[in-house]
mmCIF file of C-alpha atoms and ligand atoms in Angstrom:
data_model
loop_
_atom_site.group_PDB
_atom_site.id
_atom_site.type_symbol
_atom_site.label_atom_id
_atom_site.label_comp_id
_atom_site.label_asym_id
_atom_site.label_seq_id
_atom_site.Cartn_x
_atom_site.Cartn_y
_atom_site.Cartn_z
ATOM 1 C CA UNK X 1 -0.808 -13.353 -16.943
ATOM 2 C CA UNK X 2 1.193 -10.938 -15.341
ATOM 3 C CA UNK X 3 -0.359 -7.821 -12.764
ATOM 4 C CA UNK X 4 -3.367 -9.925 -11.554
ATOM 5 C CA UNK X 5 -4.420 -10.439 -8.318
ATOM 6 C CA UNK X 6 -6.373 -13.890 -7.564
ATOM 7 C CA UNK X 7 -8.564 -14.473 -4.843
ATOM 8 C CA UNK X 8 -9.853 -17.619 -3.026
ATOM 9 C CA UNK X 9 -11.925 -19.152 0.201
ATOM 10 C CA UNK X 10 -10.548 -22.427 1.850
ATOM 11 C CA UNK X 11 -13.455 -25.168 1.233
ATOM 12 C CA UNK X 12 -14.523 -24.099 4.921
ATOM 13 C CA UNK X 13 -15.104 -20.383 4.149
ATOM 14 C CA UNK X 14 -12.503 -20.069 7.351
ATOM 15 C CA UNK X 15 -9.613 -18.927 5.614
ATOM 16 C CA UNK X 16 -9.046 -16.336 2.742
ATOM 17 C CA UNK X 17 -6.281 -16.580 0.379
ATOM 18 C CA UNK X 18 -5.085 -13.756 -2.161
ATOM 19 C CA UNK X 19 -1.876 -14.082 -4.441
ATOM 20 C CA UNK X 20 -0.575 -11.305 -6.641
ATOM 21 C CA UNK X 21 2.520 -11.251 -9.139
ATOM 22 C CA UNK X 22 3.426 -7.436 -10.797
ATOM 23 C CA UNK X 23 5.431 -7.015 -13.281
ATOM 24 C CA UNK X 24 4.129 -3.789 -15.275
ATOM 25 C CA UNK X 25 2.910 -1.628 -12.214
ATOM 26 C CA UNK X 26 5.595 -2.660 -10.635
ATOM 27 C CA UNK X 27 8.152 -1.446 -12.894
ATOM 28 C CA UNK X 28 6.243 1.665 -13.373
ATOM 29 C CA UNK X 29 6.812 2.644 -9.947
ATOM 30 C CA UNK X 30 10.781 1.870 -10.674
ATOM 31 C CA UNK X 31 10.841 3.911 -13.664
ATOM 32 C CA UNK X 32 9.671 7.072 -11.860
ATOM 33 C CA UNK X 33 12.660 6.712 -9.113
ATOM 34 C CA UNK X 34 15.837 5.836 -8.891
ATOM 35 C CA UNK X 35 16.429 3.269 -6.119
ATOM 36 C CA UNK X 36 18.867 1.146 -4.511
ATOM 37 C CA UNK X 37 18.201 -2.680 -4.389
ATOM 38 C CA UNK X 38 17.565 -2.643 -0.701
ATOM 39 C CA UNK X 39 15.330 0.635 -0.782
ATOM 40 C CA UNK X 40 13.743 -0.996 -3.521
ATOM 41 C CA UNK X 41 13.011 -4.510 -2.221
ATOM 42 C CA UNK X 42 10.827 -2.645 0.715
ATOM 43 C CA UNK X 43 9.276 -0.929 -1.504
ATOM 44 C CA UNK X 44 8.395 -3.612 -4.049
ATOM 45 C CA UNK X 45 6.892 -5.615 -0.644
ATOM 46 C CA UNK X 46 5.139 -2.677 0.710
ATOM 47 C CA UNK X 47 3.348 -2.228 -2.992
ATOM 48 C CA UNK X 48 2.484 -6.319 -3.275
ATOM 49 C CA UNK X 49 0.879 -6.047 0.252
ATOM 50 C CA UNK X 50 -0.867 -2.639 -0.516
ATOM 51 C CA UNK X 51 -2.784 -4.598 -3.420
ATOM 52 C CA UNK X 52 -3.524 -7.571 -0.957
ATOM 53 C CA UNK X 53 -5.189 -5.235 1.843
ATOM 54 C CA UNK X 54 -6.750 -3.101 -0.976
ATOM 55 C CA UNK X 55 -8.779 -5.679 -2.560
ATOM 56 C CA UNK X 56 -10.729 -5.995 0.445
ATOM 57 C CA UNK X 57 -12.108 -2.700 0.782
ATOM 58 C CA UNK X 58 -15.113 -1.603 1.570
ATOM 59 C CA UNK X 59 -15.481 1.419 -0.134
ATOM 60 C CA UNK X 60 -14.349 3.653 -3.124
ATOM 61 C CA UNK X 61 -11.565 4.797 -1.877
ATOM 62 C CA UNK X 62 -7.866 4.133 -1.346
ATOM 63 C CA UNK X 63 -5.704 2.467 1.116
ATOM 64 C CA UNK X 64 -2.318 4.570 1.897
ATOM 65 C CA UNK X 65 0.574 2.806 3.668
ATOM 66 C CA UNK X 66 3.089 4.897 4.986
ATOM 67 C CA UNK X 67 6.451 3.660 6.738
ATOM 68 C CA UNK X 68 7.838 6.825 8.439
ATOM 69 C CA UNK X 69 11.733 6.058 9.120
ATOM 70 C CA UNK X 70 14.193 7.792 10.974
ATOM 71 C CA UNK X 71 17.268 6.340 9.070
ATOM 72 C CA UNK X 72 18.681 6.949 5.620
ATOM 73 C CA UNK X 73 15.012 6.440 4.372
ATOM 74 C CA UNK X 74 12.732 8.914 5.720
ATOM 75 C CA UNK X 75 9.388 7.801 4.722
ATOM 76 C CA UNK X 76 8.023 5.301 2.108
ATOM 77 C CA UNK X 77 4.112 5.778 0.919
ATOM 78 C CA UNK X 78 2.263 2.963 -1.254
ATOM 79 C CA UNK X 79 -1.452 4.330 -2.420
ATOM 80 C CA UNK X 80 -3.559 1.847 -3.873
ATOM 81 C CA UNK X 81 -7.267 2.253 -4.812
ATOM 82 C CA UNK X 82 -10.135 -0.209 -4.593
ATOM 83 C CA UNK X 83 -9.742 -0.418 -8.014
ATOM 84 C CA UNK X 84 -6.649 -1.525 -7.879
ATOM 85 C CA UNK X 85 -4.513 1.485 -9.466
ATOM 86 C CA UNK X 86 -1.468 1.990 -7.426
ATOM 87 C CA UNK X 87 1.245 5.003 -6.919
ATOM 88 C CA UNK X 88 3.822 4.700 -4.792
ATOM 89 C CA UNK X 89 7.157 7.173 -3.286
ATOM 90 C CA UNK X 90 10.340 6.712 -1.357
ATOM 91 C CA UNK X 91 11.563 9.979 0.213
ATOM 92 C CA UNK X 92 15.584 9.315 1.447
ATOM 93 C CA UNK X 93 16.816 10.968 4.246
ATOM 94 C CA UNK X 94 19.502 13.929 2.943
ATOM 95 C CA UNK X 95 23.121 13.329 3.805
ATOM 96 C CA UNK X 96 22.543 9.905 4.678
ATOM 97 C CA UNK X 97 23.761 7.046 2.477
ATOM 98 C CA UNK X 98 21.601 3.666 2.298
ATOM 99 C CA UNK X 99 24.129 0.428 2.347
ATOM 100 C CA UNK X 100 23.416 -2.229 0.231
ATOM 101 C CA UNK X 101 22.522 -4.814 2.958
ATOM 102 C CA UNK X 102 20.302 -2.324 4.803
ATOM 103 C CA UNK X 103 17.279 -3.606 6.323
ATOM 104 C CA UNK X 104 13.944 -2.472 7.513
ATOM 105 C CA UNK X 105 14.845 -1.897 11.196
ATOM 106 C CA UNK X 106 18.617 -0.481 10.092
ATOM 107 C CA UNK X 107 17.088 1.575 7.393
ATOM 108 C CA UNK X 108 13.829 3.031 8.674
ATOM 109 C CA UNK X 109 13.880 2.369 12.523
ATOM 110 C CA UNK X 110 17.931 2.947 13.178
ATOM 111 C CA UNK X 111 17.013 5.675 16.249
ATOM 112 C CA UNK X 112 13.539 3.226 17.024
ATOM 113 C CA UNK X 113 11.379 6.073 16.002
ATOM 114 C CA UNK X 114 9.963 4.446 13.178
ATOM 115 C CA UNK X 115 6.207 4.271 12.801
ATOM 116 C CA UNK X 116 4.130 2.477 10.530
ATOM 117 C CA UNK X 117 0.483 4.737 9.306
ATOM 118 C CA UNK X 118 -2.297 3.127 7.730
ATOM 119 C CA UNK X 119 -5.021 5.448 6.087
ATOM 120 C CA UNK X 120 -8.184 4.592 4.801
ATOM 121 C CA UNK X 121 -9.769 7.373 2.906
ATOM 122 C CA UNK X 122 -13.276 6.952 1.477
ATOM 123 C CA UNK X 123 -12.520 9.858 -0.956
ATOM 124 C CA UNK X 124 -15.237 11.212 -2.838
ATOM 125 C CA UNK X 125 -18.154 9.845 -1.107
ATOM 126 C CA UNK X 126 -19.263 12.316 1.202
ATOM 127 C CA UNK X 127 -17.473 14.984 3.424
ATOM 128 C CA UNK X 128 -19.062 13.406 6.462
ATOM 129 C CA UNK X 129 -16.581 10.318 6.177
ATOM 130 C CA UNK X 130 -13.577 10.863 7.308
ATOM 131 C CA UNK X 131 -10.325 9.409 6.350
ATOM 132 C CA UNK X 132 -9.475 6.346 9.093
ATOM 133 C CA UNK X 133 -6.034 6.597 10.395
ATOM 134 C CA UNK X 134 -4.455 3.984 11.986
ATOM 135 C CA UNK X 135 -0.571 4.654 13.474
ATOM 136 C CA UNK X 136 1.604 1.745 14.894
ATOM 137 C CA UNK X 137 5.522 1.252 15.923
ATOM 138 C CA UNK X 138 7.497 -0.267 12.979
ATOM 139 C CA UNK X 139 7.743 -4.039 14.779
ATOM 140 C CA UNK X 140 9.131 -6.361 13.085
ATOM 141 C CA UNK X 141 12.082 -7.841 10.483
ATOM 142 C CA UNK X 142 10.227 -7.674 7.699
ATOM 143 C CA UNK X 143 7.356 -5.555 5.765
ATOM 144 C CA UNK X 144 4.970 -8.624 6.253
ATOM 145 C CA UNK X 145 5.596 -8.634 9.467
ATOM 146 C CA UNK X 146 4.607 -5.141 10.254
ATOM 147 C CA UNK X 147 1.347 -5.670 8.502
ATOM 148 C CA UNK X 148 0.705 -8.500 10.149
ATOM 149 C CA UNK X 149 1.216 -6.817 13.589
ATOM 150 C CA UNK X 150 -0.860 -4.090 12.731
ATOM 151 C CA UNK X 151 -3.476 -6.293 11.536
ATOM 152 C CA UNK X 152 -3.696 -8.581 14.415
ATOM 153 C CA UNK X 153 -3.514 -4.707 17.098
ATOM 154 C CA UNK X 154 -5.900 -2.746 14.902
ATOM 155 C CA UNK X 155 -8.071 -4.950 12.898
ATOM 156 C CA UNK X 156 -8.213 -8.285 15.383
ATOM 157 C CA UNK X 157 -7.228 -9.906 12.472
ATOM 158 C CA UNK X 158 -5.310 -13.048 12.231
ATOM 159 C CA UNK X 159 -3.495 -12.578 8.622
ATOM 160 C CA UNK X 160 -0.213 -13.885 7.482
ATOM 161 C CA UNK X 161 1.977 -12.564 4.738
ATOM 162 C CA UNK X 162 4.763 -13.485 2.331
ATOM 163 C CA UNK X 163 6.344 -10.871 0.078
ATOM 164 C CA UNK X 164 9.222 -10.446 -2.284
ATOM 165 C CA UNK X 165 10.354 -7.588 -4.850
ATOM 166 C CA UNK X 166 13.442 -7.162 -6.937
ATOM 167 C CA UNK X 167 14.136 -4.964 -10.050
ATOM 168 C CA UNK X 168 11.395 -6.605 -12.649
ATOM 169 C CA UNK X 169 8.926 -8.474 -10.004
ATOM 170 C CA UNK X 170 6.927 -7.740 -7.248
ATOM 171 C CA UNK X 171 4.270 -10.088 -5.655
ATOM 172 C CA UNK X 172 2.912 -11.405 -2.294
ATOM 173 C CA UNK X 173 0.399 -14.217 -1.129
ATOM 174 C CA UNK X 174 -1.574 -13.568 2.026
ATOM 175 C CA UNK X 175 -3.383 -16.201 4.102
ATOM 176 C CA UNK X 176 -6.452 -14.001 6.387
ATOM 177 C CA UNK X 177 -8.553 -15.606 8.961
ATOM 178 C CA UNK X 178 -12.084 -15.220 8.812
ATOM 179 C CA UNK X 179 -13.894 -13.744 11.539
ATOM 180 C CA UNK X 180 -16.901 -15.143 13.054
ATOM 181 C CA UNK X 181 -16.907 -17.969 10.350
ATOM 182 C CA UNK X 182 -18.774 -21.372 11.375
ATOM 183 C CA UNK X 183 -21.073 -19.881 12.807
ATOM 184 C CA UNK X 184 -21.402 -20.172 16.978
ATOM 185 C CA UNK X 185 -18.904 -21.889 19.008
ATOM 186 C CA UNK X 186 -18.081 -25.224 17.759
ATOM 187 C CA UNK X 187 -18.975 -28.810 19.877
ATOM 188 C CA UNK X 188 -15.413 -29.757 19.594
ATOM 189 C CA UNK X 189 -12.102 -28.570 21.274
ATOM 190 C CA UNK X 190 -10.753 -26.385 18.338
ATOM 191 C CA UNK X 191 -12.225 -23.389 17.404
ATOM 192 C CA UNK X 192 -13.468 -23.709 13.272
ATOM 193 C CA UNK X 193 -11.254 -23.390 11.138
ATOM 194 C CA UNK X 194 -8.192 -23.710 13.115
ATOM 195 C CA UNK X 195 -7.034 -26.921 11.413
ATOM 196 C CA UNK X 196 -7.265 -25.427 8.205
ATOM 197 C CA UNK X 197 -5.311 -22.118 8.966
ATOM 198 C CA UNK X 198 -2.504 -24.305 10.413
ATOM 199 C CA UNK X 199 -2.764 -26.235 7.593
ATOM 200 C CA UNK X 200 -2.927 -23.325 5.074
ATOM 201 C CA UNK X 201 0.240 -21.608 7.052
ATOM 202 C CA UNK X 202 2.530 -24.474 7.424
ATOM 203 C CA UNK X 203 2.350 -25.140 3.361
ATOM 204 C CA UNK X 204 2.827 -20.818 2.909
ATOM 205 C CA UNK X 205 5.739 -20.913 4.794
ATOM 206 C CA UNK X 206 7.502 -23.206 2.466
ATOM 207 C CA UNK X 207 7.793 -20.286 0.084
ATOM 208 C CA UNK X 208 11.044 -18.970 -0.545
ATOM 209 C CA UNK X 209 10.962 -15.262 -1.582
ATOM 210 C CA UNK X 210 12.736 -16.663 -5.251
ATOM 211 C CA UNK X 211 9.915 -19.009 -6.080
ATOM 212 C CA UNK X 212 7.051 -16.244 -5.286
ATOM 213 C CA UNK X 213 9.200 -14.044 -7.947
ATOM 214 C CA UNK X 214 9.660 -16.622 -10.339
ATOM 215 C CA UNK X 215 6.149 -18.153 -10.726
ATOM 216 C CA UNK X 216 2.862 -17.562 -11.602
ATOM 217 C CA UNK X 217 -0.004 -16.906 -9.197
ATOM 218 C CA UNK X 218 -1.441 -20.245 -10.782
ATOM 219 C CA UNK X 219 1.518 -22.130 -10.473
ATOM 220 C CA UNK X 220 1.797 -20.705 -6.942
ATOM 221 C CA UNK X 221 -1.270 -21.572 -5.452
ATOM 222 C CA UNK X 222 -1.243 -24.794 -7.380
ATOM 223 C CA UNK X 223 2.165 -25.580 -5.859
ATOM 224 C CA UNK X 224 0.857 -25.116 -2.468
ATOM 225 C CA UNK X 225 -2.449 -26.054 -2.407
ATOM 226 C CA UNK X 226 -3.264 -28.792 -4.996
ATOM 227 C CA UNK X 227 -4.867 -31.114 -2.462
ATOM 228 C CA UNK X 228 -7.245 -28.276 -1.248
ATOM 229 C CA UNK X 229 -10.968 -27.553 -2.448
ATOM 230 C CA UNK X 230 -10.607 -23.741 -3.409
ATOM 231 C CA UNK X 231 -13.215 -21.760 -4.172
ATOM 232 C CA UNK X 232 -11.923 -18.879 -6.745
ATOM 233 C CA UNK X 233 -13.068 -15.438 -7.348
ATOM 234 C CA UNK X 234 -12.696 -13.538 -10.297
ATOM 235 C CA UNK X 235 -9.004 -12.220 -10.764
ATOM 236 C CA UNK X 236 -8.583 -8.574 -10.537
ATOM 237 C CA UNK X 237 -6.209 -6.856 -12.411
ATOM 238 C CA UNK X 238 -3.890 -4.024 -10.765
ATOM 239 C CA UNK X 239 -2.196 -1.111 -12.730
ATOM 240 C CA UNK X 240 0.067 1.696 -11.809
ATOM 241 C CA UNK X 241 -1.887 5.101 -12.060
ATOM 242 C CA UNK X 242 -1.075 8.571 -11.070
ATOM 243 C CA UNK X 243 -4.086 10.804 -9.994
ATOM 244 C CA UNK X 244 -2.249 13.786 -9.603
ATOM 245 C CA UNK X 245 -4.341 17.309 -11.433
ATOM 246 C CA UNK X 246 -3.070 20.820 -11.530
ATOM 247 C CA UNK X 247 -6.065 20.934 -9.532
ATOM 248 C CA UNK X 248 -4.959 18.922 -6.389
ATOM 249 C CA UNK X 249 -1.730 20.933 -6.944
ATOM 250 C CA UNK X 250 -3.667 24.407 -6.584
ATOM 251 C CA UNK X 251 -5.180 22.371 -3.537
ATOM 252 C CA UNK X 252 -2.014 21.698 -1.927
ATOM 253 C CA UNK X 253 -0.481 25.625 -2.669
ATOM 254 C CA UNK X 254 -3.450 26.696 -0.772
ATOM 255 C CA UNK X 255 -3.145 24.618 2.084
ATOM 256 C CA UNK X 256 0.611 26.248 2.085
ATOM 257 C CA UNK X 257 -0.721 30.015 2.582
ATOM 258 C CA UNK X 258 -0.781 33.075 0.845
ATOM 259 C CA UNK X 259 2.619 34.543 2.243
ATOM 260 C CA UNK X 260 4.694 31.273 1.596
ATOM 261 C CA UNK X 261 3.227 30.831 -1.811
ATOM 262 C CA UNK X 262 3.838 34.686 -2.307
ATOM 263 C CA UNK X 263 7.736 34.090 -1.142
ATOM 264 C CA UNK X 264 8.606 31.886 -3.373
ATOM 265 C CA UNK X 265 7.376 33.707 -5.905
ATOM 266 C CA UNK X 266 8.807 36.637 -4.776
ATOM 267 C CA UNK X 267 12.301 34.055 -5.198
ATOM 268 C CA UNK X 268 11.495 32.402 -8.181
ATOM 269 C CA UNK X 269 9.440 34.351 -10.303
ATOM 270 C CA UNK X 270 7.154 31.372 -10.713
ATOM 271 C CA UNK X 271 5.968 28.506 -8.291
ATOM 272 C CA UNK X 272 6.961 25.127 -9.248
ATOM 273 C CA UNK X 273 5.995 21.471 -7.900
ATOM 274 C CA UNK X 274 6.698 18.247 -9.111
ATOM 275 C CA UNK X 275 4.486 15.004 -8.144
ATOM 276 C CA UNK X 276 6.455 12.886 -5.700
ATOM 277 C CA UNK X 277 4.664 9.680 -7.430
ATOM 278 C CA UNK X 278 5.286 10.392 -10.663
ATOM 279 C CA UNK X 279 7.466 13.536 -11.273
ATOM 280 C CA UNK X 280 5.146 15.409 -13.357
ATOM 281 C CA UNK X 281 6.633 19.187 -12.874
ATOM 282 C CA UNK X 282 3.334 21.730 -12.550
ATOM 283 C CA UNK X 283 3.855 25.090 -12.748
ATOM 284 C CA UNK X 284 1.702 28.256 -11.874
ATOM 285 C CA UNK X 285 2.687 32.121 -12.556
ATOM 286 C CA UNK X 286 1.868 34.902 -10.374
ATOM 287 C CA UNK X 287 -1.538 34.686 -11.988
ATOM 288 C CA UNK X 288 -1.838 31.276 -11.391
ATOM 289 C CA UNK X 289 -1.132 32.089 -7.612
ATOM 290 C CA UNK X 290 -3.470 35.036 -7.261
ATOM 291 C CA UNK X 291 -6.014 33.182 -8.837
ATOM 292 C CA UNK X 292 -5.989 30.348 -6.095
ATOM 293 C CA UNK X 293 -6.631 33.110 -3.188
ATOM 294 C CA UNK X 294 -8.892 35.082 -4.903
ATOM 295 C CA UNK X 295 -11.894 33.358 -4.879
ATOM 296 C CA UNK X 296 -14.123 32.056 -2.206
ATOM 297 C CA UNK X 297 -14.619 28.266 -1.266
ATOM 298 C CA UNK X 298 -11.813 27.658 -4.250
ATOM 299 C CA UNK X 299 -9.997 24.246 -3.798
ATOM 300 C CA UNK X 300 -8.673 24.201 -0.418
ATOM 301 C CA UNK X 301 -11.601 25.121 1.807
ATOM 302 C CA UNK X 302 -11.494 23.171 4.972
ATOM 303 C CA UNK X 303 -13.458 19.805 4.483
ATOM 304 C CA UNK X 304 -10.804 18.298 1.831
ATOM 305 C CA UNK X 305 -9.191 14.981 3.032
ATOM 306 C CA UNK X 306 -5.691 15.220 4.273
ATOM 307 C CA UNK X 307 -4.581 13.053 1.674
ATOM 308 C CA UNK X 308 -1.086 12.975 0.722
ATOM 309 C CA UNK X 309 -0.466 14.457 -2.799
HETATM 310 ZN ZN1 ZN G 401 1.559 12.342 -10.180
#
């Protein structure tokens, strides 16, 4: 079973583990860009941990992750829905080349400018809820160990990951302490569950980023924790979807302005944009254009999230 994410509790209810394996999202984010390995690695790992964090939420909604660089890539975005559906973008710096052995600090935090955005956008459920935005520096070696930083500053959450991407696979298991769980303060020395997330982390880090592409989320999990009582959830499946609309196009032209709208125009005889997640080219006439500012309260009003399409 390919593109499913699995869930599970430690027998103690201290620890949550998730594993996921992509092959078909995955690959459908490939086939709408043309990457380099390295670029691509990233953002296979940022898309495996964007399913991981998403399948916690709270909400309808999505979870955006966004690695502004300020090397040869200039900023990576991963979208992925409570549901599960993913899009994802890589936007390279012009001029620049990427070298094949380019990592996350020499490709996205070269001048140390790098920052690392997480958005939480409850879209759709009312206008009083705004999108959460959450903005940290890009620490780390690794995309798991960005996350984890931010997750430990702005969630006080004790999580570890382990990713891995190449051309055909991308997947991730992440180990997430549980708040709160046991109860009050225990009678012993150790807080609850600490045994257990030492125990849980030690076997995770025996993981090398070929056997988490290679196998199975079964085979995984078995691998690792056979002598553990698990208690499993029901696997959730993730796909690669593109919400993009001519709608949330006219949106966006709006948002623009009148007189650059009317500029280009003026330039091209027609206005035309083309979805950075999937490349699907939208066009609109001068008709089109006039249309958008002519009425009242059309798409665009103030109140619409600052989302990213
Ligand atoms: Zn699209």
């Amino acid at each position: 079973m390919s593109d499913t994410l699995k869930k599970y509790l430690f027998e103690d209810r201290s620890v949550r583990l998730q594993a996921v394996s992509l092959d078909s999202s995955w690959q459908a984010v490939l086939a709408h860009h043309a990457l380099t390995p390295a670029v691509a690695r990233l953002l296979g790992e940022l898309v495996a941990a964007s399913t991981l964090l998403a399948a916690n939420l709270k909400f309808e909604g999505s979870l955006v992750l966004q690695l502004q660089g300020d090397g040869p890539i200039a900023l990576i975005v991963v979208e992925c829905r409570a549901d599960l559906s993913l899009r994802a973008t890589v936007k390279l710096r012009q001029g620049q080349s990427v070298p094949a052995d380019g990592t996350l600090q020499s490709l996205l935090n070269a001048g140390g400018n790098g920052r690392f955005i997480v958005v939480l956008d409850p879209r759709r459920e009312s206008r009083s809820q705004q999108p959460y935005q959450g903005v940290v520096p890009l620490e780390g070696d690794s995309v798991a160990e960005v996350l984890e930083h931010y997750m430990q500053a702005s969630e006080q959450l004790d999580t570890r990951m382990w990713l891995a991407a190449d051309g055909k696979h991308a997947a991730g298991v992440l180990l997430q302490r549980l708040p709160g769980h046991g109860g009050d303060a225990p009678t012993g020395s150790s807080e609850p569950g600490q045994d257990t997330w030492t125990r849980a982390g030690h076997l995770a880090a025996t993981l090398t980023p070929g056997e988490l592409l290679a196998a199975d989320t079964d085979t995984l999990v078995h691998r690792l924790y056979w002598q553990e009582t698990l208690i499993a959830f029901e696997p959730q499946t993730v796909t690669w979807h593109c919400p993009c609309t001519r709608e949330r196009v006219g949106e966006m032209l709006h948002m623009l302005g009148r007189p650059e709208v009317e500029s280009i125009l003026q330039e091209q005889g027609r206005v035309e944009v083309v979805c950075d997640f999937c490349g699907k080219p939208y066009q609109f006439d001068a008709v089109d254009c006039a249309a958008l500012f002519a009425q009242p309260g059309s798409p665009g009003t103030p109140g619409g999230n600052p989302t990213l399409h």
